[in-house]
């Protein structure tokens, strides 16, 4: 298109970009851009990607007489998606100290967040393997970037370790941001590799290590997660060995994937409990279970399966390994509950059924507010803790209602962008072991019989934040959580005397 025919144009976006223009605008055929104050064809852009430190800044100009707003909106990868996680001004550096803007991350197909540390032996073992895969993908022109998020204990260790890596890092001084990102993605151990879609920020996998281990050459990049039915296959079997169509059996039902084995004593103890629950709710509430065997051979599988009233996947060690890896099963018995749309309800089905064997709370959708005495996430997630155990009955009910409304609002907001809420919401309405321990460790003033509130973030070196107001209600709870998310609260650290 001849620039002399341009009658109307506007600046659509301006930022540093690493790839040819067609990489970002596959749905828009003709664009012009201003590079070094001269018009040029997009084919003059460098390919493969330029080093981050030498990428040009392009001023993208759309011809509004030719392109609609909808076409402009199709350029999703140029939007500041990653600012949701990092903020706008986070310092991202390569191992030479050159800085790149957060917005540049959104131009990649896949963004890896690599939580690791110099002092961690498993990290030191995994990093060379990750580096090898990363370099192969770069050589093949794949759109992949990694950001190292350090758990090192000092700046020198961080620098020494980052020098071994061919990718970006969140600057070491960004400690509060590191803690926030760890909370957001529920990182409880290292090494951990979170994979995100660059254009949307949607999580591809929280277990990126599995993809690197199973696909070291990156042949399956961008590692799009399989659907539930792709994982499970087409067939299930009954106790007589008859095969039947899996979709036919589970469509429209809540599904439980039961990871168990004949040789496992806790499994053999739990299976009769699960059997009774299954029989009570199978027909009336639309519930099906599929046994995923961890038995050592098919004979053991058949013997154990005869004690179960539900279906099973055909015996296969490799199938079990794939499913266990996908659902992060690190021990048995494990019961993963999945809703009729294929979304995970909970991976803690074992505890759920044990606590509700009659199925009164089926389909066991997690409650917005959890009892602090049974909250499994207390040590791994940031938790809003309301201590109402010393309040009057009327006050307990009011606080519980207010906390539930706030929790539901934050959960709904996160769900809209396919994420989990940053905080878990918990309450103590009765005195118990856990609530008493929290009062002691966080030095909660118990002189007044009123509701107390704090945010406990044990994973961040035992951090906690105390609510300084006098009344715990809907407005104060919401404001307290927002200020925590924005980093405005005073951080304290649990100390064991």
mmCIF file of N, CA and C in Angstrom, residues 13-15 78-92 99-106 170 174 177 180-181 184 485-486:
data_model
loop_
_atom_site.group_PDB
_atom_site.id
_atom_site.type_symbol
_atom_site.label_atom_id
_atom_site.label_comp_id
_atom_site.label_asym_id
_atom_site.label_seq_id
_atom_site.Cartn_x
_atom_site.Cartn_y
_atom_site.Cartn_z
ATOM 1 N N UNK A 13 -0.484 1.634 19.221
ATOM 2 C CA UNK A 13 0.285 1.118 20.351
ATOM 3 C C UNK A 13 1.756 1.422 20.117
ATOM 4 N N UNK A 14 2.474 1.622 21.173
ATOM 5 C CA UNK A 14 3.911 1.876 21.060
ATOM 6 C C UNK A 14 4.615 1.123 22.185
ATOM 7 N N UNK A 15 5.512 0.217 21.815
ATOM 8 C CA UNK A 15 6.265 -0.512 22.823
ATOM 9 C C UNK A 15 7.395 -1.282 22.151
ATOM 10 N N UNK A 78 -0.538 -7.342 22.222
ATOM 11 C CA UNK A 78 0.102 -6.065 22.487
ATOM 12 C C UNK A 78 -0.480 -5.368 23.709
ATOM 13 N N UNK A 79 -1.401 -6.002 24.406
ATOM 14 C CA UNK A 79 -1.991 -5.411 25.594
ATOM 15 C C UNK A 79 -1.153 -5.747 26.817
ATOM 16 N N UNK A 80 -1.204 -4.947 27.878
ATOM 17 C CA UNK A 80 -0.324 -5.137 29.037
ATOM 18 C C UNK A 80 -0.824 -6.226 29.976
ATOM 19 N N UNK A 81 -1.029 -7.432 29.447
ATOM 20 C CA UNK A 81 -1.567 -8.532 30.233
ATOM 21 C C UNK A 81 -0.687 -8.829 31.447
ATOM 22 N N UNK A 82 0.616 -8.888 31.235
ATOM 23 C CA UNK A 82 1.517 -9.312 32.306
ATOM 24 C C UNK A 82 1.606 -8.300 33.446
ATOM 25 N N UNK A 83 1.107 -7.097 33.193
ATOM 26 C CA UNK A 83 1.087 -6.120 34.277
ATOM 27 C C UNK A 83 0.139 -6.543 35.392
ATOM 28 N N UNK A 84 -0.803 -7.441 35.094
ATOM 29 C CA UNK A 84 -1.666 -7.988 36.147
ATOM 30 C C UNK A 84 -0.841 -8.700 37.204
ATOM 31 N N UNK A 85 0.230 -9.339 36.773
ATOM 32 C CA UNK A 85 1.048 -10.125 37.699
ATOM 33 C C UNK A 85 2.218 -9.332 38.266
ATOM 34 N N UNK A 86 2.875 -8.540 37.412
ATOM 35 C CA UNK A 86 4.102 -7.873 37.810
ATOM 36 C C UNK A 86 3.921 -6.398 38.181
ATOM 37 N N UNK A 87 2.784 -5.805 37.768
ATOM 38 C CA UNK A 87 2.682 -4.364 37.857
ATOM 39 C C UNK A 87 3.397 -3.746 36.663
ATOM 40 N N UNK A 88 3.240 -2.464 36.495
ATOM 41 C CA UNK A 88 3.776 -1.801 35.308
ATOM 42 C C UNK A 88 5.276 -1.554 35.392
ATOM 43 N N UNK A 89 5.786 -1.328 36.597
ATOM 44 C CA UNK A 89 7.159 -0.845 36.729
ATOM 45 C C UNK A 89 8.135 -1.875 37.301
ATOM 46 N N UNK A 90 7.757 -3.143 37.291
ATOM 47 C CA UNK A 90 8.671 -4.171 37.804
ATOM 48 C C UNK A 90 9.955 -4.182 36.986
ATOM 49 N N UNK A 91 11.054 -4.451 37.651
ATOM 50 C CA UNK A 91 12.361 -4.439 36.989
ATOM 51 C C UNK A 91 12.705 -5.851 36.533
ATOM 52 N N UNK A 92 12.665 -6.061 35.217
ATOM 53 C CA UNK A 92 13.050 -7.337 34.620
ATOM 54 C C UNK A 92 14.376 -7.142 33.906
ATOM 55 N N UNK A 99 17.566 -3.957 31.052
ATOM 56 C CA UNK A 99 16.181 -4.036 31.519
ATOM 57 C C UNK A 99 15.217 -4.122 30.334
ATOM 58 N N UNK A 100 14.129 -4.850 30.526
ATOM 59 C CA UNK A 100 13.084 -4.943 29.506
ATOM 60 C C UNK A 100 11.744 -4.651 30.168
ATOM 61 N N UNK A 101 10.818 -4.016 29.450
ATOM 62 C CA UNK A 101 9.529 -3.671 30.065
ATOM 63 C C UNK A 101 8.647 -4.897 30.268
ATOM 64 N N UNK A 102 7.826 -4.845 31.290
ATOM 65 C CA UNK A 102 6.897 -5.936 31.578
ATOM 66 C C UNK A 102 5.990 -6.201 30.384
ATOM 67 N N UNK A 103 5.576 -5.142 29.698
ATOM 68 C CA UNK A 103 4.646 -5.298 28.574
ATOM 69 C C UNK A 103 5.208 -6.180 27.475
ATOM 70 N N UNK A 104 6.542 -6.281 27.364
ATOM 71 C CA UNK A 104 7.145 -7.102 26.321
ATOM 72 C C UNK A 104 6.829 -8.582 26.508
ATOM 73 N N UNK A 105 6.569 -9.004 27.737
ATOM 74 C CA UNK A 105 6.275 -10.417 27.989
ATOM 75 C C UNK A 105 5.022 -10.861 27.245
ATOM 76 N N UNK A 106 4.078 -9.952 27.076
ATOM 77 C CA UNK A 106 2.815 -10.304 26.431
ATOM 78 C C UNK A 106 2.957 -10.608 24.956
ATOM 79 N N UNK A 170 13.458 -11.390 37.529
ATOM 80 C CA UNK A 170 12.916 -10.306 38.341
ATOM 81 C C UNK A 170 14.036 -9.850 39.261
ATOM 82 N N UNK A 174 13.239 -6.848 44.312
ATOM 83 C CA UNK A 174 11.774 -6.877 44.240
ATOM 84 C C UNK A 174 11.212 -7.989 45.139
ATOM 85 N N UNK A 177 7.299 -8.093 45.595
ATOM 86 C CA UNK A 177 6.648 -8.552 44.368
ATOM 87 C C UNK A 177 6.853 -10.052 44.185
ATOM 88 N N UNK A 180 4.381 -11.746 46.309
ATOM 89 C CA UNK A 180 3.030 -11.598 45.759
ATOM 90 C C UNK A 180 2.794 -12.573 44.612
ATOM 91 N N UNK A 181 3.777 -12.692 43.714
ATOM 92 C CA UNK A 181 3.631 -13.607 42.578
ATOM 93 C C UNK A 181 3.604 -15.054 43.066
ATOM 94 N N UNK A 184 0.181 -15.684 44.303
ATOM 95 C CA UNK A 184 -0.809 -15.709 43.226
ATOM 96 C C UNK A 184 -0.861 -17.081 42.562
ATOM 97 N N UNK A 485 -3.149 -6.639 48.988
ATOM 98 C CA UNK A 485 -2.795 -6.905 47.599
ATOM 99 C C UNK A 485 -1.967 -5.783 47.000
ATOM 100 N N UNK A 486 -2.183 -4.579 47.460
ATOM 101 C CA UNK A 486 -1.450 -3.420 46.940
ATOM 102 C C UNK A 486 -0.155 -3.152 47.701
#
